Short mmCIF file of C-alpha atoms in Angstrom, two decimals:
data_model
loop_
_atom_site.label_atom_id
_atom_site.label_comp_id
_atom_site.label_asym_id
_atom_site.label_seq_id
_atom_site.Cartn_x
_atom_site.Cartn_y
_atom_site.Cartn_z
CA MET A 243 68.02 84.61 14.41
CA THR A 244 70.43 83.40 11.40
CA THR A 245 73.12 80.92 12.18
CA ALA A 246 75.83 83.85 11.57
CA GLU A 247 74.14 85.93 13.57
CA ILE A 248 74.51 83.66 16.97
CA VAL A 249 78.50 83.30 15.74
CA GLN A 250 78.78 86.88 16.33
CA ILE A 251 77.25 87.23 19.35
CA VAL A 252 79.25 84.29 21.09
CA ILE A 253 82.28 85.77 19.80
CA GLY A 254 81.69 89.55 20.78
CA ALA A 255 80.49 87.58 24.93
CA LEU A 256 83.58 85.48 24.60
CA SER A 257 85.59 88.67 23.69
CA LEU A 258 84.01 90.64 26.75
CA VAL A 259 84.75 87.86 29.13
CA ALA A 260 88.15 87.76 28.00
CA THR A 261 89.28 91.71 28.15
CA VAL A 262 87.52 91.28 31.70
CA ALA A 263 89.34 88.81 32.68
CA VAL A 264 92.74 89.96 30.76
CA SER A 265 91.89 93.10 33.17
CA PHE A 266 91.62 91.91 35.89
CA PHE A 267 94.27 89.89 35.56
CA ILE A 268 96.34 92.65 34.81
CA TYR A 269 95.19 94.59 37.76
CA TRP A 270 96.12 91.21 39.83
CA LEU A 271 99.31 90.99 38.93
CA GLN A 272 99.99 95.35 39.43
CA SER A 273 98.73 94.40 43.35
CA ARG A 274 100.63 91.62 43.87
CA HIS A 275 103.91 93.24 41.87
CA GLU A 276 102.49 96.61 44.64
CA LYS A 277 102.61 94.19 47.37
CA GLU A 278 105.70 92.63 46.61
CA LEU A 279 107.59 96.48 45.97
CA THR A 280 105.41 97.60 49.53
CA LYS A 281 107.61 94.78 50.78
CA ILE A 282 110.84 95.08 50.22
CA GLU A 283 110.67 99.17 50.70
CA GLU A 284 109.60 97.70 54.47
CA LYS A 285 112.42 95.49 54.44
CA ASN A 286 114.90 97.42 53.45
CA HIS A 287 113.78 100.66 55.88
CA GLN A 288 113.46 98.34 58.77
CA GLU A 289 116.87 97.08 57.86
CA LYS A 290 118.13 101.25 57.84
CA LEU A 291 115.88 101.65 60.83
CA ALA A 292 117.81 98.80 62.67
CA GLU A 293 121.17 99.78 61.44
CA GLU A 294 120.63 103.53 62.48
CA ALA A 295 119.76 102.27 66.29
CA ASN A 296 123.02 100.16 66.23
CA ASN A 297 125.10 102.68 65.70
CA PHE A 298 123.25 104.32 68.21
CA LEU A 299 123.67 102.23 70.61
CA ILE A 300 127.59 101.68 69.98
CA ASP A 301 128.24 105.58 69.84
CA HIS A 302 126.81 105.60 73.58
CA GLU A 303 127.09 102.39 74.90
CA ASP A 304 128.58 104.07 77.77
CA GLU A 305 125.25 105.84 79.11
CA ARG A 306 123.22 102.95 77.09
CA ASP A 307 121.77 102.32 81.16
CA TYR A 308 119.84 106.12 81.22
CA LEU A 309 117.72 104.60 77.68
CA PRO A 310 114.70 104.38 79.88
CA TRP A 311 114.70 107.86 81.56
CA CYS A 312 115.82 109.34 77.68
CA THR A 313 112.05 108.24 77.43
CA ILE A 314 111.13 110.75 80.11
CA ALA A 315 113.89 113.21 78.29
CA THR A 316 112.05 112.90 74.98
CA ASN A 317 108.69 113.63 76.22
CA LEU A 318 108.86 116.35 78.07
CA HIS A 319 112.02 118.27 76.33
CA GLN A 320 112.62 117.53 73.17
CA HIS A 321 113.94 120.56 72.40
CA GLU A 322 116.37 120.77 75.20
CA ARG A 323 120.31 120.67 75.46
CA HIS A 324 120.98 118.07 77.61
CA ASN A 325 124.27 117.45 80.05
CA ARG A 326 123.77 113.85 79.35
CA LYS A 327 124.51 113.40 75.62
CA ILE A 328 122.20 110.37 74.95
CA TYR A 329 119.54 112.62 76.91
CA THR A 330 120.44 115.02 73.44
CA ASP A 331 121.00 112.87 70.85
CA PHE A 332 117.99 110.65 71.48
CA CYS A 333 115.49 113.64 71.83
CA ARG A 334 116.98 114.36 67.60
CA CYS A 335 116.06 110.33 66.93
CA PRO A 336 112.30 110.33 65.16
CA VAL A 337 109.61 108.41 66.94
CA GLU A 338 109.93 105.24 65.05
CA LEU A 339 113.60 105.22 65.64
CA GLN A 340 113.10 105.40 69.48
CA ASN A 341 111.19 102.73 69.45
CA LYS A 342 113.71 100.60 67.60
CA ILE A 343 116.57 101.66 70.01
CA LEU A 344 114.60 100.67 72.91
CA GLU A 345 113.77 97.28 71.51
CA MET A 346 117.20 96.77 70.21
CA ALA A 347 118.35 97.53 73.61
CA GLU A 348 116.00 94.77 74.97
CA PHE A 349 114.22 96.79 76.69
CA THR A 350 109.97 96.62 76.87
CA ILE A 351 109.12 100.59 77.16
CA ARG A 352 108.20 102.43 74.56
CA THR A 353 108.22 106.37 73.94
CA ILE A 354 105.48 107.73 75.91
CA GLU A 355 102.67 109.71 73.71
CA GLY A 356 101.23 113.17 75.67
CA THR A 357 102.81 115.28 78.13
CA GLU A 358 99.11 116.03 79.84
CA TRP A 359 100.12 112.37 82.17
CA VAL A 360 102.94 114.32 84.12
CA ASP A 361 100.03 116.79 86.16
CA GLY A 362 98.01 113.80 86.26
CA ALA A 363 100.36 111.99 88.60
CA PHE A 364 101.01 114.73 90.68
CA GLU A 365 97.77 115.26 91.71
CA LYS A 366 97.26 110.72 92.39
CA LEU A 367 100.80 111.56 94.19
CA GLU A 368 98.89 114.52 96.53
CA CYS A 369 95.75 112.17 97.15
CA ASP A 370 98.11 109.30 97.93
CA VAL A 371 100.03 111.86 101.08
CA LYS A 372 96.25 112.75 102.11
CA LYS A 373 95.00 108.71 102.45
CA TYR A 374 98.39 107.98 103.91
CA ASN A 375 98.68 111.33 106.21
CA LEU A 376 102.20 111.76 104.37
CA GLY A 377 101.80 115.51 105.91
CA VAL A 378 100.24 118.62 105.60
CA GLN A 379 102.86 121.38 104.55
CA PRO A 380 102.15 121.76 100.93
CA PHE A 381 105.04 120.99 99.27
CA LEU A 382 103.64 120.16 95.89
CA TYR A 383 101.74 123.36 95.44
CA ASP A 384 101.60 125.76 92.70
CA GLY A 385 102.50 122.33 90.03
CA ALA A 386 105.19 121.28 92.58
CA LYS A 387 106.86 123.67 90.94
CA TYR A 388 110.16 123.32 93.64
CA PHE A 389 110.27 119.78 92.11
CA HIS A 390 110.70 121.00 88.30
CA ARG A 391 112.96 123.65 89.15
CA ALA A 392 115.05 121.33 90.19
CA PHE A 393 115.01 120.68 86.25
CA THR A 394 114.84 124.30 84.68
CA ARG A 395 116.94 126.30 87.47
CA TYR A 396 119.53 123.86 88.50
CA ARG A 397 120.01 120.52 86.56
CA GLU A 398 123.67 120.91 86.24
CA LYS A 399 124.01 120.74 90.25
CA GLU A 400 125.92 117.41 91.12
CA PHE A 401 123.38 115.13 92.63
CA ASN A 402 124.51 113.20 95.52
CA GLU A 403 122.00 111.18 98.29
CA ASN A 404 122.05 112.32 101.39
CA TYR A 405 122.22 109.09 103.98
CA ASN A 406 122.44 110.58 106.61
CA ARG A 407 121.29 108.79 109.62
CA GLU A 408 119.65 112.37 111.31
CA LEU A 409 115.47 111.92 111.91
CA GLN A 410 114.46 109.53 114.54
CA THR A 411 113.00 106.50 113.80
CA ILE A 412 110.00 104.53 114.98
CA CYS A 413 111.30 101.87 115.57
CA LYS A 414 112.99 100.51 118.97
CA GLN A 415 114.98 97.84 117.88
CA ASN A 416 116.38 96.73 114.79
CA PRO A 417 113.42 95.17 112.28
CA LEU A 418 114.67 94.51 109.27
CA TRP A 419 115.77 97.64 107.57
CA LEU A 420 117.90 97.93 110.91
CA VAL A 421 120.18 95.00 111.47
CA ALA A 422 123.25 95.60 111.84
CA GLU A 423 122.72 99.14 112.02
CA LYS A 424 125.58 101.07 114.45
CA ASP A 425 122.99 103.55 116.08
CA LYS A 426 119.85 102.44 115.44
CA ASP A 427 117.88 105.64 117.29
CA LYS A 428 118.44 107.11 113.89
CA ALA A 429 117.41 106.65 110.49
CA SER A 430 117.63 108.81 106.77
CA LEU A 431 114.75 110.44 105.12
CA SER A 432 114.38 106.63 103.23
CA ALA A 433 114.78 104.47 106.05
CA TYR A 434 112.10 107.27 108.04
CA ILE A 435 109.68 106.83 105.24
CA GLU A 436 109.84 102.96 104.78
CA GLN A 437 108.95 103.04 108.54
CA TYR A 438 106.39 105.61 108.49
CA PHE A 439 104.33 103.19 105.21
CA ASP A 440 104.77 99.84 107.59
CA PHE A 441 103.55 102.01 110.69
CA VAL A 442 100.76 103.53 109.14
CA LEU A 443 99.75 100.52 107.57
CA GLY A 444 100.35 98.32 110.68
CA GLY A 445 103.54 96.65 109.02
CA ILE A 446 105.45 97.45 112.55
CA ARG A 447 104.99 95.39 115.99
CA LYS A 448 103.64 96.61 118.81
CA GLU A 449 106.95 96.10 121.15
CA TYR A 450 109.01 97.99 118.45
CA ILE A 451 107.75 101.06 117.65
CA GLN A 452 109.00 104.18 119.91
CA TRP A 453 107.08 106.79 118.46
CA ASP A 454 103.15 105.97 118.92
CA THR A 455 102.22 109.42 117.14
CA PRO A 456 105.19 109.66 114.89
CA ILE A 457 105.60 112.70 113.09
CA PRO A 458 104.65 112.65 109.43
CA PRO A 459 107.66 112.31 106.90
CA VAL A 460 107.01 115.59 105.17
CA ASP A 461 105.96 118.09 107.85
CA TYR A 462 109.31 116.07 109.45
CA ALA A 463 111.65 116.61 106.55
CA TRP A 464 109.81 120.59 106.60
CA GLU A 465 111.22 121.02 110.36
CA HIS A 466 114.42 119.09 109.83
CA TYR A 467 116.46 120.45 107.14
CA HIS A 468 113.88 124.02 107.51
CA LEU A 469 112.07 123.93 103.86
CA GLY A 470 110.19 126.98 104.85
CA TYR A 471 113.53 129.26 104.55
CA ALA A 472 116.25 127.07 102.91
CA PRO A 473 117.95 127.94 100.16
CA GLU A 474 116.13 127.01 97.05
CA GLU A 475 118.46 124.13 95.54
CA ASN A 476 117.72 122.20 98.75
CA VAL A 477 114.76 122.38 98.94
CA CYS A 478 114.43 121.37 95.62
CA TYR A 479 116.42 118.70 96.58
CA TRP A 480 114.63 117.19 99.41
CA ILE A 481 111.11 118.26 97.41
CA MET A 482 112.64 115.25 95.08
CA GLU A 483 114.05 113.06 97.54
CA LEU A 484 110.55 113.02 99.70
CA VAL A 485 108.42 112.03 95.76
CA GLU A 486 111.22 109.75 94.89
CA ASN A 487 110.70 107.84 98.38
CA PHE A 488 106.84 108.33 98.63
CA VAL A 489 106.22 107.70 94.83
CA VAL A 490 108.88 103.71 95.02
CA ASN A 491 106.70 103.51 98.54
CA ILE A 492 103.49 103.14 96.75
CA HIS A 493 104.48 101.80 93.89
CA ASN A 494 106.85 98.55 94.96
CA ARG A 495 103.76 98.04 98.34
CA PHE A 496 100.36 98.65 96.11
CA ALA A 497 101.20 98.04 92.70
CA THR A 498 98.78 94.73 91.55
CA SER A 499 98.64 94.97 87.39
CA ILE A 500 100.95 92.39 85.75
CA PHE A 501 101.86 95.22 84.12
CA ASP A 502 103.40 96.56 87.14
CA SER A 503 106.96 94.58 87.21
CA ILE A 504 107.61 96.72 84.40
CA ILE A 505 109.78 98.79 86.08
CA MET A 506 111.80 95.67 87.23
CA GLU A 507 111.77 94.28 83.40
CA ASN A 508 113.77 97.16 82.29
CA ILE A 509 116.30 97.83 85.72
CA THR A 510 119.56 99.04 84.76
CA ASP A 511 122.68 100.01 86.88
CA ALA A 512 122.22 104.06 86.01
CA GLN A 513 122.50 106.44 89.07
CA PRO A 514 121.86 109.78 89.11
CA GLU A 515 124.66 111.54 88.43
CA THR A 516 123.08 115.14 88.46
CA TYR A 517 119.41 117.06 89.31
CA GLU A 518 118.72 116.31 85.58
CA ASP A 519 119.30 112.68 86.16
CA ARG A 520 117.36 112.41 89.68
CA TYR A 521 114.32 114.42 88.28
CA TYR A 522 113.59 112.02 85.29
CA GLU A 523 114.74 108.95 87.58
CA ILE A 524 111.32 110.24 89.57
CA LEU A 525 109.23 110.80 86.68
CA TYR A 526 109.96 107.60 85.51
CA TRP A 527 109.12 106.43 88.48
CA MET A 528 105.34 108.61 88.53
CA TYR A 529 104.35 107.51 84.74
CA TYR A 530 105.12 103.38 85.20
CA THR A 531 103.82 104.23 88.86
CA TYR A 532 100.06 106.23 88.23
CA CYS A 533 99.49 106.51 84.56
CA TYR A 534 101.47 103.45 82.51
CA LYS A 535 98.56 100.98 83.49
CA ILE A 536 95.75 103.41 82.97
CA GLU A 537 96.79 103.90 79.36
CA LYS A 538 97.90 99.48 78.48
CA LYS A 539 94.08 98.26 79.60
CA GLU A 540 93.59 97.95 75.26
CA LEU A 541 96.63 95.70 75.79
CA ILE A 542 95.21 93.31 78.99
CA GLU A 543 91.92 92.98 76.58
CA SER A 544 93.52 92.54 74.26
CA LYS A 545 95.70 89.73 75.34
CA HIS A 546 92.38 88.08 76.63
CA LYS A 547 91.37 87.75 73.08
CA LYS A 548 94.40 86.10 72.66
CA VAL A 549 93.97 83.41 74.42
CA LYS A 550 90.42 83.09 73.66
CA ARG A 551 91.16 82.51 70.29
CA LYS A 552 93.76 80.17 71.21
CA LYS A 553 90.80 78.12 73.12
CA ILE A 554 89.22 77.86 70.83
CA LYS A 555 91.56 77.13 67.94
CA ALA A 556 92.80 74.23 70.53
CA LYS A 557 89.10 73.25 70.90
CA LYS A 558 88.34 73.07 66.95
CA ARG A 559 91.83 70.72 67.20
CA LYS A 560 90.57 68.38 69.47
CA GLU A 561 87.04 68.15 67.58
CA GLN A 562 89.10 67.54 64.21
CA LYS A 563 91.22 65.14 65.93
CA THR A 564 88.18 63.07 67.32
CA ARG A 565 85.93 63.46 64.37
CA LYS A 566 89.51 61.57 62.20
CA GLU A 567 89.93 58.89 65.17
CA LYS A 568 85.47 58.11 64.30
CA GLY A 569 86.23 58.38 60.52
CA ASP A 570 89.38 55.41 60.97
#
């Protein structure tokens, strides 16, 4: 092989290498440019999203406290026109914007995926009704139809919570909830349910107990408020009240997961003014009592992994520091 041929081969090889290198460099530049464009587009998108969320919060400042219940409204009735404007307008927003609104309003909750949780929550509630002997009357029969009719038929009806002390109290004298009460022999439905849970769980001292075997709250309400033949809207009202008081007591008494405080983290001054509000408020409690913990298992595992990674990094830093000190 002559010198000229060798030179020609070398030049060819270098040309090939140069071609490959230039091609790779061009590809790298293009890739970098595309990433930069993507970052710019994402930044612009997030800025626009934040602006839209900010505008939403300004426009609905007077109803901002109802945002947590908006997550139930958009999950179950996205295409409905609601009585409360913030529900309807929140449902119109894309999911990404909805979550941005919640984030900017400093709520830790986010939108809910799927609607199967509703039936699951009521099934768990029925199990708790049996577990704590809350009553035998089938107040949630046929898919809890009277609970749901509170929304489908009476959503516009004004809601006024009944605090009347009409039921016989379980206690003879004043535990904490009866201090300074004039009529200590009577209780509202909510107070009776709270006392009943204390009774069932052994939280009332024997000398305070007025009934050896108090009537389970479902059966007591069924009899006292004549729910077997009362007007339907009244039945819907008392069914909602039974469900709400049961779920709140169960949540507050038996919450054990680190995520169970999310309702307290997102508590507001919102008060139900219509059956629509009350319906969404109760389902909000039901979701975070019976369904949220199941969906958050991955987050718990993720948190454990983060803690583990932090420990590993801390250990490595300590080892590096020790080696450096020995080297010195």
